[in-house]
PDB file of N, CA and C in Angstrom:
ATOM      1  N   MET A 362       2.578   9.964   1.572  1.00 61.00           N
ATOM      2  CA  MET A 362       1.171  10.252   2.107  1.00 61.00           C
ATOM      3  C   MET A 362       0.786   8.644   3.479  1.00 61.00           C
ATOM      4  N   ASP A 363       0.718   9.210   4.228  1.00 60.00           N
ATOM      5  CA  ASP A 363       0.388   8.073   5.405  1.00 60.00           C
ATOM      6  C   ASP A 363      -0.951   8.232   6.094  1.00 60.00           C
ATOM      7  N   LEU A 364      -1.454   6.902   6.069  1.00 63.00           N
ATOM      8  CA  LEU A 364      -2.877   6.965   6.276  1.00 63.00           C
ATOM      9  C   LEU A 364      -2.902   6.210   8.132  1.00 63.00           C
ATOM     10  N   ASP A 365      -4.376   5.892   8.327  1.00 60.00           N
ATOM     11  CA  ASP A 365      -4.483   6.059   9.973  1.00 60.00           C
ATOM     12  C   ASP A 365      -4.579   4.666  10.189  1.00 60.00           C
ATOM     13  N   GLY A 366      -4.223   3.727   9.373  1.00 61.00           N
ATOM     14  CA  GLY A 366      -4.427   2.260   9.335  1.00 61.00           C
ATOM     15  C   GLY A 366      -5.540   1.431   9.868  1.00 61.00           C
ATOM     16  N   GLY A 367      -6.616   2.714   9.493  1.00 68.00           N
ATOM     17  CA  GLY A 367      -8.224   2.250   9.619  1.00 68.00           C
ATOM     18  C   GLY A 367      -8.930   2.164   8.245  1.00 68.00           C
ATOM     19  N   THR A 368      -8.300   1.927   6.960  1.00 73.00           N
ATOM     20  CA  THR A 368      -8.592   1.426   5.721  1.00 73.00           C
ATOM     21  C   THR A 368      -8.500   0.548   5.341  1.00 73.00           C
ATOM     22  N   ASN A 369      -9.130  -0.328   4.477  1.00 83.00           N
ATOM     23  CA  ASN A 369      -8.716  -1.864   4.603  1.00 83.00           C
ATOM     24  C   ASN A 369      -9.263  -1.874   2.833  1.00 83.00           C
ATOM     25  N   HIS A 370      -9.079  -0.287   2.012  1.00 84.00           N
ATOM     26  CA  HIS A 370      -9.429  -0.467   0.474  1.00 84.00           C
ATOM     27  C   HIS A 370      -8.977   0.885  -0.014  1.00 84.00           C
ATOM     28  N   LEU A 371      -8.623   1.288  -1.299  1.00 89.00           N
ATOM     29  CA  LEU A 371      -8.247   2.551  -1.893  1.00 89.00           C
ATOM     30  C   LEU A 371      -8.700   2.309  -3.419  1.00 89.00           C
ATOM     31  N   THR A 372      -9.286   3.519  -3.931  1.00 87.00           N
ATOM     32  CA  THR A 372      -9.942   3.315  -5.099  1.00 87.00           C
ATOM     33  C   THR A 372      -9.099   4.416  -5.858  1.00 87.00           C
ATOM     34  N   PHE A 373      -8.309   3.845  -7.042  1.00 84.00           N
ATOM     35  CA  PHE A 373      -8.034   4.622  -7.890  1.00 84.00           C
ATOM     36  C   PHE A 373      -8.606   4.960  -8.919  1.00 84.00           C
ATOM     37  N   GLY A 374      -9.217   6.499  -9.679  1.00 79.00           N
ATOM     38  CA  GLY A 374     -10.046   6.203 -10.531  1.00 79.00           C
ATOM     39  C   GLY A 374     -11.603   5.719 -10.523  1.00 79.00           C
ATOM     40  N   PRO A 375     -11.989   5.664 -11.788  1.00 81.00           N
ATOM     41  CA  PRO A 375     -13.458   4.882 -11.619  1.00 81.00           C
ATOM     42  C   PRO A 375     -13.274   3.279 -11.702  1.00 81.00           C
ATOM     43  N   ASP A 376     -12.157   2.677 -12.102  1.00 84.00           N
ATOM     44  CA  ASP A 376     -12.473   1.586 -12.474  1.00 84.00           C
ATOM     45  C   ASP A 376     -10.907   0.418 -11.543  1.00 84.00           C
ATOM     46  N   LEU A 377     -10.319   0.873 -10.881  1.00 90.00           N
ATOM     47  CA  LEU A 377      -9.346   0.075  -9.948  1.00 90.00           C
ATOM     48  C   LEU A 377      -9.193   0.585  -8.528  1.00 90.00           C
ATOM     49  N   ARG A 378      -9.645  -0.337  -7.689  1.00 92.00           N
ATOM     50  CA  ARG A 378      -9.783  -0.561  -6.524  1.00 92.00           C
ATOM     51  C   ARG A 378      -8.497  -1.589  -6.085  1.00 92.00           C
ATOM     52  N   VAL A 379      -8.058  -1.184  -4.575  1.00 94.00           N
ATOM     53  CA  VAL A 379      -7.531  -2.090  -3.739  1.00 94.00           C
ATOM     54  C   VAL A 379      -7.420  -2.591  -2.859  1.00 94.00           C
ATOM     55  N   CYS A 380      -8.024  -3.991  -2.214  1.00 93.00           N
ATOM     56  CA  CYS A 380      -8.392  -4.218  -1.264  1.00 93.00           C
ATOM     57  C   CYS A 380      -7.222  -5.097  -0.406  1.00 93.00           C
ATOM     58  N   PHE A 381      -7.014  -4.800   1.109  1.00 90.00           N
ATOM     59  CA  PHE A 381      -5.714  -5.663   1.406  1.00 90.00           C
ATOM     60  C   PHE A 381      -6.425  -5.928   2.855  1.00 90.00           C
ATOM     61  N   THR A 382      -5.783  -6.987   3.342  1.00 90.00           N
ATOM     62  CA  THR A 382      -6.070  -7.939   4.646  1.00 90.00           C
ATOM     63  C   THR A 382      -4.918  -8.203   5.482  1.00 90.00           C
ATOM     64  N   PRO A 383      -4.922  -8.720   6.572  1.00 91.00           N
ATOM     65  CA  PRO A 383      -3.718  -8.837   7.341  1.00 91.00           C
ATOM     66  C   PRO A 383      -2.757 -10.233   6.418  1.00 91.00           C
ATOM     67  N   THR A 384      -3.231 -10.770   5.299  1.00 93.00           N
ATOM     68  CA  THR A 384      -2.298 -11.714   4.718  1.00 93.00           C
ATOM     69  C   THR A 384      -2.362 -11.628   3.096  1.00 93.00           C
ATOM     70  N   ASN A 385      -3.182 -10.768   2.410  1.00 94.00           N
ATOM     71  CA  ASN A 385      -3.061 -10.866   1.270  1.00 94.00           C
ATOM     72  C   ASN A 385      -3.580  -9.164   0.782  1.00 94.00           C
ATOM     73  N   VAL A 386      -3.330  -8.913  -0.814  1.00 95.00           N
ATOM     74  CA  VAL A 386      -3.422  -7.872  -1.217  1.00 95.00           C
ATOM     75  C   VAL A 386      -4.715  -7.841  -2.656  1.00 95.00           C
ATOM     76  N   THR A 387      -5.463  -7.233  -2.666  1.00 94.00           N
ATOM     77  CA  THR A 387      -6.693  -8.037  -4.033  1.00 94.00           C
ATOM     78  C   THR A 387      -6.471  -6.798  -5.002  1.00 94.00           C
ATOM     79  N   VAL A 388      -6.229  -6.680  -6.225  1.00 94.00           N
ATOM     80  CA  VAL A 388      -6.256  -5.853  -7.180  1.00 94.00           C
ATOM     81  C   VAL A 388      -7.781  -5.939  -8.071  1.00 94.00           C
ATOM     82  N   MET A 389      -8.833  -4.967  -8.208  1.00 92.00           N
ATOM     83  CA  MET A 389      -9.807  -5.489  -8.888  1.00 92.00           C
ATOM     84  C   MET A 389      -9.917  -3.807 -10.120  1.00 92.00           C
ATOM     85  N   ASP A 390      -9.340  -4.846 -11.509  1.00 86.00           N
ATOM     86  CA  ASP A 390      -9.147  -3.486 -11.976  1.00 86.00           C
ATOM     87  C   ASP A 390     -10.095  -3.676 -13.384  1.00 86.00           C
ATOM     88  N   GLY A 391     -11.526  -2.913 -13.119  1.00 80.00           N
ATOM     89  CA  GLY A 391     -12.170  -3.060 -13.994  1.00 80.00           C
ATOM     90  C   GLY A 391     -13.343  -4.218 -13.636  1.00 80.00           C
ATOM     91  N   ALA A 392     -14.158  -4.504 -14.585  1.00 63.00           N
ATOM     92  CA  ALA A 392     -15.163  -5.295 -14.010  1.00 63.00           C
ATOM     93  C   ALA A 392     -14.691  -6.919 -14.180  1.00 63.00           C
ATOM     94  N   THR A 393     -13.744  -7.324 -14.818  1.00 66.00           N
ATOM     95  CA  THR A 393     -13.125  -8.261 -14.980  1.00 66.00           C
ATOM     96  C   THR A 393     -11.714  -8.673 -14.637  1.00 66.00           C
ATOM     97  N   GLU A 394     -11.149  -8.034 -14.401  1.00 74.00           N
ATOM     98  CA  GLU A 394      -9.615  -8.698 -13.805  1.00 74.00           C
ATOM     99  C   GLU A 394      -9.696  -8.466 -12.344  1.00 74.00           C
ATOM    100  N   THR A 395      -9.352  -9.441 -11.882  1.00 86.00           N
ATOM    101  CA  THR A 395      -9.045  -9.634 -10.424  1.00 86.00           C
ATOM    102  C   THR A 395      -7.523 -10.226  -9.924  1.00 86.00           C
ATOM    103  N   MET A 396      -6.618  -9.710  -9.315  1.00 89.00           N
ATOM    104  CA  MET A 396      -5.447 -10.329  -8.988  1.00 89.00           C
ATOM    105  C   MET A 396      -5.444 -10.097  -7.414  1.00 89.00           C
ATOM    106  N   ALA A 397      -5.540 -11.269  -6.978  1.00 94.00           N
ATOM    107  CA  ALA A 397      -4.877 -11.524  -5.624  1.00 94.00           C
ATOM    108  C   ALA A 397      -3.596 -11.999  -5.473  1.00 94.00           C
ATOM    109  N   ILE A 398      -2.904 -11.124  -4.308  1.00 95.00           N
ATOM    110  CA  ILE A 398      -1.466 -11.532  -3.890  1.00 95.00           C
ATOM    111  C   ILE A 398      -1.156 -11.566  -2.812  1.00 95.00           C
ATOM    112  N   ALA A 399      -0.167 -13.078  -2.318  1.00 96.00           N
ATOM    113  CA  ALA A 399      -0.151 -13.226  -0.951  1.00 96.00           C
ATOM    114  C   ALA A 399       0.801 -12.067  -0.342  1.00 96.00           C
ATOM    115  N   CYS A 400       0.731 -11.868   0.831  1.00 95.00           N
ATOM    116  CA  CYS A 400       1.403 -10.718   1.339  1.00 95.00           C
ATOM    117  C   CYS A 400       2.840 -11.403   1.442  1.00 95.00           C
ATOM    118  N   THR A 401       2.918 -12.436   1.717  1.00 95.00           N
ATOM    119  CA  THR A 401       4.688 -13.197   1.723  1.00 95.00           C
ATOM    120  C   THR A 401       5.157 -12.620   0.204  1.00 95.00           C
ATOM    121  N   ALA A 402       4.361 -12.964  -0.667  1.00 96.00           N
ATOM    122  CA  ALA A 402       4.721 -12.975  -2.185  1.00 96.00           C
ATOM    123  C   ALA A 402       5.700 -11.481  -1.984  1.00 96.00           C
ATOM    124  N   ILE A 403       4.814 -10.697  -1.737  1.00 96.00           N
ATOM    125  CA  ILE A 403       5.162  -9.222  -1.767  1.00 96.00           C
ATOM    126  C   ILE A 403       6.428  -9.004  -1.025  1.00 96.00           C
ATOM    127  N   ARG A 404       6.229  -9.307   0.122  1.00 95.00           N
ATOM    128  CA  ARG A 404       7.551  -9.060   1.144  1.00 95.00           C
ATOM    129  C   ARG A 404       8.662  -9.596   0.451  1.00 95.00           C
ATOM    130  N   ASP A 405       8.520 -10.774   0.192  1.00 95.00           N
ATOM    131  CA  ASP A 405       9.758 -11.754  -0.110  1.00 95.00           C
ATOM    132  C   ASP A 405      10.224 -11.536  -1.584  1.00 95.00           C
ATOM    133  N   SER A 406       9.397 -10.689  -2.614  1.00 95.00           N
ATOM    134  CA  SER A 406       9.895 -10.764  -3.428  1.00 95.00           C
ATOM    135  C   SER A 406      11.665 -10.224  -4.004  1.00 95.00           C
ATOM    136  N   ASP A 407      12.169 -10.729  -4.981  1.00 94.00           N
ATOM    137  CA  ASP A 407      13.435 -10.510  -5.198  1.00 94.00           C
ATOM    138  C   ASP A 407      13.863  -8.984  -5.560  1.00 94.00           C
ATOM    139  N   ASP A 408      12.350  -8.139  -5.708  1.00 93.00           N
ATOM    140  CA  ASP A 408      12.558  -6.906  -6.463  1.00 93.00           C
ATOM    141  C   ASP A 408      11.811  -6.008  -5.551  1.00 93.00           C
ATOM    142  N   GLU A 409      11.598  -6.226  -4.477  1.00 92.00           N
ATOM    143  CA  GLU A 409      11.478  -5.240  -2.819  1.00 92.00           C
ATOM    144  C   GLU A 409      10.079  -5.246  -3.424  1.00 92.00           C
ATOM    145  N   GLY A 410       8.980  -5.886  -4.155  1.00 96.00           N
ATOM    146  CA  GLY A 410       7.763  -5.773  -4.329  1.00 96.00           C
ATOM    147  C   GLY A 410       6.962  -6.248  -5.499  1.00 96.00           C
ATOM    148  N   ILE A 411       5.634  -5.953  -5.644  1.00 96.00           N
ATOM    149  CA  ILE A 411       5.301  -6.521  -6.819  1.00 96.00           C
ATOM    150  C   ILE A 411       4.545  -5.372  -7.351  1.00 96.00           C
ATOM    151  N   GLY A 412       4.284  -5.490  -8.939  1.00 94.00           N
ATOM    152  CA  GLY A 412       3.783  -4.345  -9.402  1.00 94.00           C
ATOM    153  C   GLY A 412       2.788  -4.782 -10.047  1.00 94.00           C
ATOM    154  N   HIS A 413       1.489  -3.571 -10.408  1.00 93.00           N
ATOM    155  CA  HIS A 413       0.156  -4.011 -11.207  1.00 93.00           C
ATOM    156  C   HIS A 413      -0.041  -2.683 -12.149  1.00 93.00           C
ATOM    157  N   TYR A 414       0.328  -3.449 -13.526  1.00 91.00           N
ATOM    158  CA  TYR A 414       0.040  -2.129 -14.452  1.00 91.00           C
ATOM    159  C   TYR A 414      -1.203  -2.005 -14.923  1.00 91.00           C
ATOM    160  N   PHE A 415      -1.292  -0.701 -15.618  1.00 89.00           N
ATOM    161  CA  PHE A 415      -2.619  -0.531 -16.212  1.00 89.00           C
ATOM    162  C   PHE A 415      -2.694   0.965 -16.899  1.00 89.00           C
ATOM    163  N   THR A 416      -3.463   1.364 -17.720  1.00 87.00           N
ATOM    164  CA  THR A 416      -3.556   2.343 -18.278  1.00 87.00           C
ATOM    165  C   THR A 416      -4.415   3.592 -17.913  1.00 87.00           C
ATOM    166  N   ALA A 417      -4.329   4.522 -18.013  1.00 85.00           N
ATOM    167  CA  ALA A 417      -5.414   5.564 -17.155  1.00 85.00           C
ATOM    168  C   ALA A 417      -5.306   6.549 -18.542  1.00 85.00           C
ATOM    169  N   GLU A 418      -6.215   7.377 -18.763  1.00 86.00           N
ATOM    170  CA  GLU A 418      -6.045   8.759 -20.051  1.00 86.00           C
ATOM    171  C   GLU A 418      -5.087   8.296 -20.970  1.00 86.00           C
ATOM    172  N   GLY A 419      -5.043   7.050 -21.060  1.00 89.00           N
ATOM    173  CA  GLY A 419      -4.055   6.531 -22.340  1.00 89.00           C
ATOM    174  C   GLY A 419      -2.465   6.688 -22.094  1.00 89.00           C
ATOM    175  N   ILE A 420      -2.350   6.813 -20.740  1.00 91.00           N
ATOM    176  CA  ILE A 420      -0.998   6.919 -20.221  1.00 91.00           C
ATOM    177  C   ILE A 420      -0.621   5.494 -19.446  1.00 91.00           C
ATOM    178  N   PRO A 421       0.323   4.985 -19.436  1.00 93.00           N
ATOM    179  CA  PRO A 421       0.915   3.748 -18.579  1.00 93.00           C
ATOM    180  C   PRO A 421       0.904   4.354 -17.022  1.00 93.00           C
ATOM    181  N   HIS A 422       0.703   3.769 -16.342  1.00 93.00           N
ATOM    182  CA  HIS A 422       0.378   3.794 -15.070  1.00 93.00           C
ATOM    183  C   HIS A 422       0.834   2.414 -13.942  1.00 93.00           C
ATOM    184  N   HIS A 423       1.051   2.281 -12.904  1.00 94.00           N
ATOM    185  CA  HIS A 423       1.477   1.350 -12.193  1.00 94.00           C
ATOM    186  C   HIS A 423       1.311   1.561 -10.418  1.00 94.00           C
ATOM    187  N   LEU A 424       0.884   0.673 -10.026  1.00 95.00           N
ATOM    188  CA  LEU A 424       0.816   0.577  -8.430  1.00 95.00           C
ATOM    189  C   LEU A 424       2.058  -0.279  -8.110  1.00 95.00           C
ATOM    190  N   TRP A 425       3.157   0.310  -7.265  1.00 97.00           N
ATOM    191  CA  TRP A 425       3.986  -0.761  -6.864  1.00 97.00           C
ATOM    192  C   TRP A 425       3.670  -1.132  -4.893  1.00 97.00           C
ATOM    193  N   PHE A 426       3.689  -2.451  -5.170  1.00 96.00           N
ATOM    194  CA  PHE A 426       3.008  -2.887  -3.405  1.00 96.00           C
ATOM    195  C   PHE A 426       4.368  -3.235  -2.839  1.00 96.00           C
ATOM    196  N   HIS A 427       4.590  -2.884  -1.655  1.00 96.00           N
ATOM    197  CA  HIS A 427       6.114  -3.129  -0.853  1.00 96.00           C
ATOM    198  C   HIS A 427       5.549  -3.375   0.534  1.00 96.00           C
ATOM    199  N   ILE A 428       6.174  -4.273   1.285  1.00 95.00           N
ATOM    200  CA  ILE A 428       6.269  -5.000   2.825  1.00 95.00           C
ATOM    201  C   ILE A 428       7.636  -4.619   2.794  1.00 95.00           C
ATOM    202  N   ASP A 429       8.154  -4.120   4.030  1.00 94.00           N
ATOM    203  CA  ASP A 429       9.504  -4.040   4.388  1.00 94.00           C
ATOM    204  C   ASP A 429       9.587  -5.273   5.086  1.00 94.00           C
ATOM    205  N   ALA A 430      10.818  -5.978   4.770  1.00 91.00           N
ATOM    206  CA  ALA A 430      10.959  -7.134   5.488  1.00 91.00           C
ATOM    207  C   ALA A 430      11.323  -7.306   6.581  1.00 91.00           C
ATOM    208  N   THR A 431      12.474  -6.150   6.955  1.00 92.00           N
ATOM    209  CA  THR A 431      13.173  -5.918   8.089  1.00 92.00           C
ATOM    210  C   THR A 431      12.475  -5.436   8.951  1.00 92.00           C
ATOM    211  N   ASP A 432      11.084  -4.944   8.961  1.00 90.00           N
ATOM    212  CA  ASP A 432      10.371  -4.483   9.545  1.00 90.00           C
ATOM    213  C   ASP A 432       9.900  -5.345  10.705  1.00 90.00           C
ATOM    214  N   SER A 433       9.924  -5.115  12.081  1.00 88.00           N
ATOM    215  CA  SER A 433       9.143  -6.288  13.080  1.00 88.00           C
ATOM    216  C   SER A 433       7.741  -5.923  13.078  1.00 88.00           C
ATOM    217  N   ALA A 434       6.950  -4.858  12.604  1.00 88.00           N
ATOM    218  CA  ALA A 434       5.792  -4.564  12.518  1.00 88.00           C
ATOM    219  C   ALA A 434       5.587  -4.133  10.872  1.00 88.00           C
ATOM    220  N   PRO A 435       5.850  -5.098   9.877  1.00 93.00           N
ATOM    221  CA  PRO A 435       5.350  -4.082   8.932  1.00 93.00           C
ATOM    222  C   PRO A 435       3.824  -3.837   8.472  1.00 93.00           C
ATOM    223  N   SER A 436       4.202  -2.741   7.239  1.00 92.00           N
ATOM    224  CA  SER A 436       2.524  -2.263   7.366  1.00 92.00           C
ATOM    225  C   SER A 436       2.900  -2.312   5.425  1.00 92.00           C
ATOM    226  N   LEU A 437       1.850  -2.175   5.012  1.00 93.00           N
ATOM    227  CA  LEU A 437       1.526  -2.186   3.362  1.00 93.00           C
ATOM    228  C   LEU A 437       1.809  -0.791   2.953  1.00 93.00           C
ATOM    229  N   GLN A 438       2.782  -0.738   2.371  1.00 95.00           N
ATOM    230  CA  GLN A 438       3.105   0.581   1.307  1.00 95.00           C
ATOM    231  C   GLN A 438       2.538   0.187  -0.009  1.00 95.00           C
ATOM    232  N   ILE A 439       1.970   1.679  -0.658  1.00 95.00           N
ATOM    233  CA  ILE A 439       2.146   1.048  -2.013  1.00 95.00           C
ATOM    234  C   ILE A 439       2.448   2.851  -2.745  1.00 95.00           C
ATOM    235  N   GLY A 440       3.052   2.428  -3.672  1.00 96.00           N
ATOM    236  CA  GLY A 440       3.572   3.543  -4.630  1.00 96.00           C
ATOM    237  C   GLY A 440       2.725   3.856  -5.899  1.00 96.00           C
ATOM    238  N   LEU A 441       2.460   4.819  -6.454  1.00 95.00           N
ATOM    239  CA  LEU A 441       1.318   4.895  -7.336  1.00 95.00           C
ATOM    240  C   LEU A 441       2.292   6.506  -8.833  1.00 95.00           C
ATOM    241  N   TYR A 442       2.712   5.335  -9.766  1.00 96.00           N
ATOM    242  CA  TYR A 442       3.632   6.135 -10.620  1.00 96.00           C
ATOM    243  C   TYR A 442       2.878   6.198 -12.026  1.00 96.00           C
ATOM    244  N   ARG A 443       2.886   7.641 -12.896  1.00 94.00           N
ATOM    245  CA  ARG A 443       2.553   7.457 -14.071  1.00 94.00           C
ATOM    246  C   ARG A 443       3.729   7.229 -14.816  1.00 94.00           C
ATOM    247  N   GLU A 444       3.918   6.406 -15.922  1.00 93.00           N
ATOM    248  CA  GLU A 444       4.967   6.189 -16.870  1.00 93.00           C
ATOM    249  C   GLU A 444       6.036   5.637 -15.679  1.00 93.00           C
ATOM    250  N   GLU A 445       7.115   6.161 -15.478  1.00 91.00           N
ATOM    251  CA  GLU A 445       8.418   6.303 -14.358  1.00 91.00           C
ATOM    252  C   GLU A 445       8.203   7.336 -13.269  1.00 91.00           C
ATOM    253  N   ALA A 446       7.344   7.745 -13.377  1.00 96.00           N
ATOM    254  CA  ALA A 446       7.424   9.206 -12.468  1.00 96.00           C
ATOM    255  C   ALA A 446       6.658   8.824 -11.418  1.00 96.00           C
ATOM    256  N   GLU A 447       7.286   8.655 -10.288  1.00 97.00           N
ATOM    257  CA  GLU A 447       6.159   8.459  -8.956  1.00 97.00           C
ATOM    258  C   GLU A 447       5.097   9.684  -8.506  1.00 97.00           C
ATOM    259  N   LEU A 448       4.253   9.700  -8.345  1.00 95.00           N
ATOM    260  CA  LEU A 448       2.886  10.385  -8.218  1.00 95.00           C
ATOM    261  C   LEU A 448       2.690  10.078  -6.339  1.00 95.00           C
ATOM    262  N   ALA A 449       2.856   9.622  -6.054  1.00 95.00           N
ATOM    263  CA  ALA A 449       2.614   9.350  -4.486  1.00 95.00           C
ATOM    264  C   ALA A 449       3.222   8.011  -4.038  1.00 95.00           C
ATOM    265  N   TRP A 450       3.834   7.888  -2.518  1.00 96.00           N
ATOM    266  CA  TRP A 450       3.828   6.540  -1.993  1.00 96.00           C
ATOM    267  C   TRP A 450       2.785   6.680  -0.652  1.00 96.00           C
ATOM    268  N   ILE A 451       2.475   5.604  -0.505  1.00 92.00           N
ATOM    269  CA  ILE A 451       1.296   5.658   0.293  1.00 92.00           C
ATOM    270  C   ILE A 451       1.620   4.929   1.730  1.00 92.00           C
ATOM    271  N   ASP A 452       1.649   5.036   2.672  1.00 91.00           N
ATOM    272  CA  ASP A 452       2.097   3.793   3.666  1.00 91.00           C
ATOM    273  C   ASP A 452       0.620   3.664   4.758  1.00 91.00           C
ATOM    274  N   THR A 453      -0.287   2.757   3.972  1.00 90.00           N
ATOM    275  CA  THR A 453      -1.115   2.685   5.019  1.00 90.00           C
ATOM    276  C   THR A 453      -1.516   2.565   6.397  1.00 90.00           C
ATOM    277  N   ALA A 454      -0.310   1.771   7.077  1.00 89.00           N
ATOM    278  CA  ALA A 454      -0.447   1.755   8.239  1.00 89.00           C
ATOM    279  C   ALA A 454      -1.324   0.499   8.943  1.00 89.00           C
ATOM    280  N   VAL A 455      -1.468  -0.423   7.633  1.00 87.00           N
ATOM    281  CA  VAL A 455      -2.250  -1.452   7.931  1.00 87.00           C
ATOM    282  C   VAL A 455      -1.654  -2.829   8.074  1.00 87.00           C
ATOM    283  N   PRO A 456      -1.238  -3.285   9.488  1.00 89.00           N
ATOM    284  CA  PRO A 456      -0.405  -4.344   9.484  1.00 89.00           C
ATOM    285  C   PRO A 456      -0.669  -5.607   8.728  1.00 89.00           C
ATOM    286  N   ILE A 457       0.463  -6.271   8.065  1.00 91.00           N
ATOM    287  CA  ILE A 457       0.078  -7.217   7.167  1.00 91.00           C
ATOM    288  C   ILE A 457       1.509  -7.870   7.191  1.00 91.00           C
ATOM    289  N   CYS A 458       1.168  -9.137   7.281  1.00 89.00           N
ATOM    290  CA  CYS A 458       2.253 -10.351   6.959  1.00 89.00           C
ATOM    291  C   CYS A 458       2.921 -10.664   8.569  1.00 89.00           C
ATOM    292  N   GLY A 459       2.029 -10.292   9.266  1.00 82.00           N
ATOM    293  CA  GLY A 459       2.257 -10.657  10.914  1.00 82.00           C
ATOM    294  C   GLY A 459       2.637  -9.381  11.317  1.00 82.00           C
ATOM    295  N   GLY A 460       2.561  -7.895  10.794  1.00 61.00           N
ATOM    296  CA  GLY A 460       2.645  -6.676  11.562  1.00 61.00           C
ATOM    297  C   GLY A 460       2.038  -6.125  12.564  1.00 61.00           C
TER     298      GLY A 460
END
């Protein structure tokens, strides 16, 4: 799924929201858990991204945040997985980490 770059947040279900700026990604999971991730940590990760794990309807899910380190104008990409199956790959088209 490709977005137009005009979005600065995505909502996954009633409790999971992801906000992004040119320098970081913030995950708000429910009313109490917030995780801020610097874009450089995502881009420079040995695993080519960083995951956020959560449970929906009793089933393990995760979001995978990826920024292509070889792209001269990178955008944030987000994978949505249920257990190990990819449900969606989203290119936000939002410039991030100097993109």
